[in-house]
Amino acid sequence: MVRALSLLFFFFLSLAAAAPAAAQSTARAVTGLGPRLDRAASDPAMRPLKTVIVARGGRVLAERGFRGHSPAESANIKSASKAIVSALVGIAIGKGLLEGPDQKIAPILKADLPETPDPRLNDITIGNLLSMQTGLDRMSGPNYGRWVSSRNWVRFALSQPFVDRPGGEMLYSTASTHLLSAILTRVGRRSTLALARDWLGPVEGFRIGAWEQDPQGIYLGGNQMAMSARSLLAFGELYRNGGKTAEGRQVVPGDWISQSWQHQTNSRFSGDEYGYGWFTRQIGGEQVHFAWGYGGQMLYIVPSLDLTVVMTSEESGPSARNGYRDLLHGLLADIIGAVRAA
């Protein structure tokens, strides 16, 4: 079943990717930025790199597609989609559909709680799901396969043993974001995809293509989402602009942007600060907030420079473990240097 879902996902992904490969190479302003990106991509170690878009203050400075790829084609943004689910949670709170990060999840998901629930399930909050601090065993990494092979992903996630207390250390788990997708589906009375298309629809250029669903039809929170680099840039620009569209319409509450970037915990794998679906670290001498997906799907926001950068990559391996993620951070540092010097 999982294989069938994945094949279906990538069938639709391939259809979306057949979009015209225009704008393979355009650059404006910041002298030498485009060639700098070309040189970086020519490094054999950067072969997985597919696209880069650099924008400052809402204006595209450089856009590149490498080895036949285009910023207009769809890509599986993997866990970078967790930042989008976080945005939907913030909007739901702003609409009064959810109370806030301190709201307990058990009453919302009571139909899928175990028959004899661990009392600690009653302590898990919306905020714990957003910051990966539920205390439940992780459903990422080696456990991911058996989780998505289960008949009910929500129930399976809630049935896992506690390995820490709610609010304890960060336990990176896509199941946490999937529980948020289930919660959004229930309080919004529509699918997460329908909510995203409605609530984020005013953002020019934003579009979600294919997106995998669980056996109950709930869209997979935190993985298997198809978006183009340009669409991811449009979402990043929304956050850079305090939740407002270019026309000034408030789409994501401004205070939610701040909360999403506020330090809640630290990644056990990278040491980066983690908020609500976003990592934070210093790169190129600037504070950078970023969404990060497997293989090197990156959305960077540098508030001090009004800078938004998107990088998409082949899903060729775990980008942190093989060092590729650090190369992408290094490329961002180069971009920051070029922008700062302009």
C-alpha positions in Angstrom: 0.0 0.0 0.0 2.8 2.4 0.9 4.5 1.6 -2.3 1.3 2.3 -4.2 0.8 5.6 -2.5 4.4 6.6 -3.3 4.0 5.6 -6.9 0.8 7.6 -7.2 2.5 10.6 -5.6 5.4 10.6 -8.0 3.1 10.0 -11.0 1.4 13.3 -10.2 4.7 14.9 -9.4 6.1 13.9 -12.8 3.1 15.5 -14.4 3.6 18.7 -12.6 7.3 18.6 -13.4 6.5 18.6 -17.1 5.8 22.4 -16.9 7.8 24.5 -19.3 11.4 24.8 -18.2 11.5 28.6 -18.8 13.6 30.9 -16.8 16.4 28.4 -16.5 18.8 31.3 -15.9 17.9 34.9 -15.0 19.7 37.3 -12.8 19.2 40.9 -11.8 21.0 43.3 -9.6 23.9 42.2 -7.2 26.7 42.0 -9.7 28.1 38.5 -10.2 25.5 36.7 -8.1 24.3 34.5 -11.0 27.8 33.4 -12.0 28.6 32.8 -8.4 25.7 30.3 -8.2 26.8 28.7 -11.4 30.3 28.1 -10.1 28.9 26.7 -6.8 26.7 24.3 -8.7 29.6 23.1 -10.9 31.4 21.6 -7.8 30.9 17.8 -8.0 30.0 17.8 -4.3 27.0 20.0 -5.3 25.7 17.7 -8.0 22.4 17.1 -6.1 21.5 20.8 -6.4 18.6 21.4 -8.7 17.5 25.0 -8.3 18.3 28.2 -6.4 16.2 31.4 -6.1 17.5 34.5 -4.3 15.1 37.3 -3.5 15.5 40.5 -1.5 12.7 42.7 -0.4 10.3 40.9 -2.7 12.4 41.2 -5.8 14.2 38.2 -7.4 17.9 38.8 -7.6 18.9 35.5 -9.2 17.1 32.4 -10.3 18.9 29.2 -11.5 18.0 25.7 -12.6 20.8 23.2 -13.0 21.3 20.0 -15.0 17.9 20.4 -16.8 15.9 21.4 -13.8 13.7 24.6 -13.6 12.5 26.6 -10.6 9.0 26.2 -12.2 9.0 22.4 -11.9 7.5 20.6 -8.9 9.7 19.0 -6.3 9.0 16.9 -3.2 9.9 19.4 -0.5 9.9 16.7 2.1 10.1 18.0 5.7 10.2 21.7 4.6 6.4 21.2 4.4 6.4 21.2 8.2 6.7 25.0 8.1 3.6 25.1 5.9 1.6 23.0 8.4 2.8 25.3 11.2 1.5 28.3 9.2 -1.9 26.6 8.9 -2.0 26.0 12.7 -1.3 29.7 13.2 -4.1 30.7 10.9 -6.4 28.3 12.7 -5.6 29.9 16.0 -6.2 33.3 14.5 -9.6 32.2 13.3 -10.5 30.8 16.7 -10.6 27.2 15.5 -7.8 26.3 17.9 -7.1 28.0 21.3 -3.3 28.2 21.0 -0.1 26.3 21.6 -1.1 25.3 25.1 -4.3 23.6 24.0 -4.3 19.9 24.9 -4.7 17.5 21.9 -6.4 14.5 23.6 -9.9 15.9 23.5 -9.6 16.6 19.7 -8.1 13.2 18.9 -10.1 11.2 21.5 -11.5 8.9 18.8 -8.0 7.6 18.0 -6.6 7.3 21.6 -5.6 3.8 22.7 -8.2 1.8 24.6 -6.1 2.2 27.8 -4.3 5.5 27.2 -1.1 6.5 29.0 -2.2 9.4 31.3 0.7 11.5 29.8 -1.3 11.7 26.5 -3.5 14.2 28.3 -0.5 16.5 28.8 0.5 16.8 25.1 -0.2 20.2 23.7 -0.4 21.7 20.2 2.9 23.4 21.0 4.5 20.1 21.8 3.5 18.8 18.4 4.9 21.9 16.7 8.2 21.7 18.5 8.6 17.9 18.4 8.4 17.6 22.2 5.6 15.1 22.7 7.7 12.6 24.5 6.4 9.8 22.2 8.8 7.5 20.4 9.8 8.9 17.0 8.1 7.9 13.8 10.9 9.2 11.6 14.2 7.5 10.6 14.1 3.7 11.2 10.5 3.8 12.5 9.0 5.7 9.6 8.4 2.6 7.4 6.4 0.7 10.0 4.4 3.8 10.8 3.3 4.5 7.3 2.6 0.8 6.8 0.0 0.9 9.6 -3.7 1.0 8.9 -4.3 4.2 10.9 -1.3 6.6 11.1 -2.9 8.8 13.8 -3.9 5.9 16.1 -0.5 4.2 15.6 1.4 7.5 16.5 -0.7 8.0 19.6 -0.1 4.3 20.7 3.7 4.7 20.8 5.5 4.4 24.1 6.8 7.5 25.9 10.5 7.8 25.8 10.5 11.2 27.5 8.0 13.5 29.2 5.8 15.9 27.1 7.8 19.1 26.9 11.1 17.3 27.3 13.8 16.9 24.6 13.2 17.4 20.9 12.3 14.0 19.3 12.1 14.7 15.6 9.1 12.9 14.3 7.0 13.4 11.2 4.1 11.8 13.1 3.9 14.9 15.3 3.2 17.1 12.3 0.8 14.5 10.9 -1.2 14.7 14.2 -1.4 18.4 13.5 -2.8 17.7 10.0 -5.4 15.4 11.6 -6.3 18.2 14.1 -6.6 20.8 11.4 -8.9 18.4 9.4 -11.2 17.9 12.4 -11.5 21.5 13.6 -11.5 23.0 10.1 -14.0 20.4 8.8 -12.1 20.1 5.5 -9.0 18.4 4.4 -5.7 20.1 5.2 -5.1 20.6 1.4 -8.4 22.4 1.1 -7.6 24.6 4.1 -4.1 25.4 2.6 -5.6 26.3 -0.8 -8.2 28.5 0.9 -6.2 30.1 3.6 -2.9 30.5 1.6 -4.7 31.1 -1.7 -4.3 34.9 -1.5 -0.5 34.4 -1.7 0.4 35.0 -5.3 2.4 32.2 -6.7 1.7 29.8 -3.9 0.5 26.3 -5.0 0.6 22.8 -3.6 0.5 20.0 -6.2 0.4 16.4 -5.2 0.4 15.5 -1.5 0.2 12.0 -0.1 -2.7 10.9 2.2 -3.0 8.3 5.0 -5.5 5.4 4.8 -8.2 7.7 6.4 -7.6 10.4 3.8 -5.7 12.8 6.0 -2.9 14.6 4.2 0.5 13.7 5.4 1.6 16.5 7.7 5.3 17.1 7.2 6.3 15.1 4.1 5.5 14.1 0.5 4.3 17.5 -0.6 4.9 18.7 -4.2 5.8 22.4 -4.7 7.9 24.3 -7.1 10.8 26.4 -5.9 8.9 29.4 -6.9 5.9 28.4 -4.8 8.2 27.8 -1.9 9.7 31.2 -2.4 6.2 32.8 -2.3 5.5 31.1 1.0 8.9 32.3 2.4 8.2 35.8 1.2 4.9 35.7 3.2 6.9 34.9 6.4 9.6 37.5 5.6 6.9 40.1 5.2 5.4 39.4 8.6 2.5 37.2 7.3 1.3 39.7 4.8 1.0 39.4 1.0 2.8 41.9 -1.3 -0.5 43.8 -1.4 -0.6 44.1 2.4 -3.3 41.4 3.2 -2.6 39.7 6.5 -2.7 36.0 5.8 -0.7 34.5 8.7 -1.0 36.4 12.0 2.1 38.5 12.6 2.6 37.3 16.1 2.5 33.7 14.9 5.6 34.4 12.7 7.4 35.5 15.9 6.3 32.5 17.9 7.3 30.1 15.0 10.8 31.5 15.1 11.1 31.6 18.9 13.5 29.1 20.5 11.6 26.2 22.0 14.2 23.4 21.9 17.3 22.3 20.1 17.8 19.6 17.5 19.6 16.6 18.8 21.2 16.0 15.4 22.3 19.5 14.3 22.3 21.5 17.5 20.2 24.2 15.8 17.5 26.0 17.6 14.0 24.8 16.8 10.7 26.6 17.1 7.4 25.7 15.5 8.4 24.0 12.3 11.5 26.2 11.7 15.2 25.9 12.5 17.4 28.9 13.5 21.1 29.3 13.3 23.8 31.9 12.5 25.0 31.7 8.8 27.3 34.2 7.2 27.2 36.4 10.3 23.4 36.7 10.2 20.5 35.0 12.1 18.8 32.7 9.7 15.4 30.9 10.0 15.0 28.0 7.8 12.7 25.1 6.8 14.7 21.9 5.9 13.7 18.8 4.0 15.4 15.5 3.4 18.0 15.6 0.7 18.5 19.4 0.8 15.1 21.1 0.3 15.8 24.5 1.9 13.8 27.6 2.5 16.0 30.3 4.2 14.8 33.6 5.6 17.4 36.3 6.7 15.3 39.1 8.3 18.2 41.5 8.8 18.8 41.6 5.0 15.2 41.2 3.8 16.5 38.0 2.1 14.6 34.9 1.1 16.5 32.0 -0.5 15.2 28.7 -1.8 17.3 25.7 -2.8 15.9 22.3 -4.0 17.9 19.2 -4.5 17.8 15.6 -5.5 16.6 13.3 -2.7 19.9 11.4 -2.9 20.6 11.0 0.8 20.4 12.5 4.3 21.8 15.9 3.7 23.1 16.3 7.3 24.8 13.0 7.5 26.6 13.2 4.2 27.7 16.9 4.7 25.7 18.2 1.8 23.5 20.4 4.1 26.6 22.1 5.3 27.5 22.9 1.7 24.1 24.5 1.2 24.6 26.5 4.3 28.0 27.6 2.9 26.4 28.6 -0.4 23.9 30.7 1.6 26.8 32.3 3.4 28.3 33.3 0.0 25.0 34.7 -1.1 24.7 36.7 2.1 28.2 38.1 1.6 27.4 39.1 -2.0 24.1 40.8 -1.0 25.8 42.6 1.9 28.5 43.9 -0.4 26.1 45.1 -3.1 
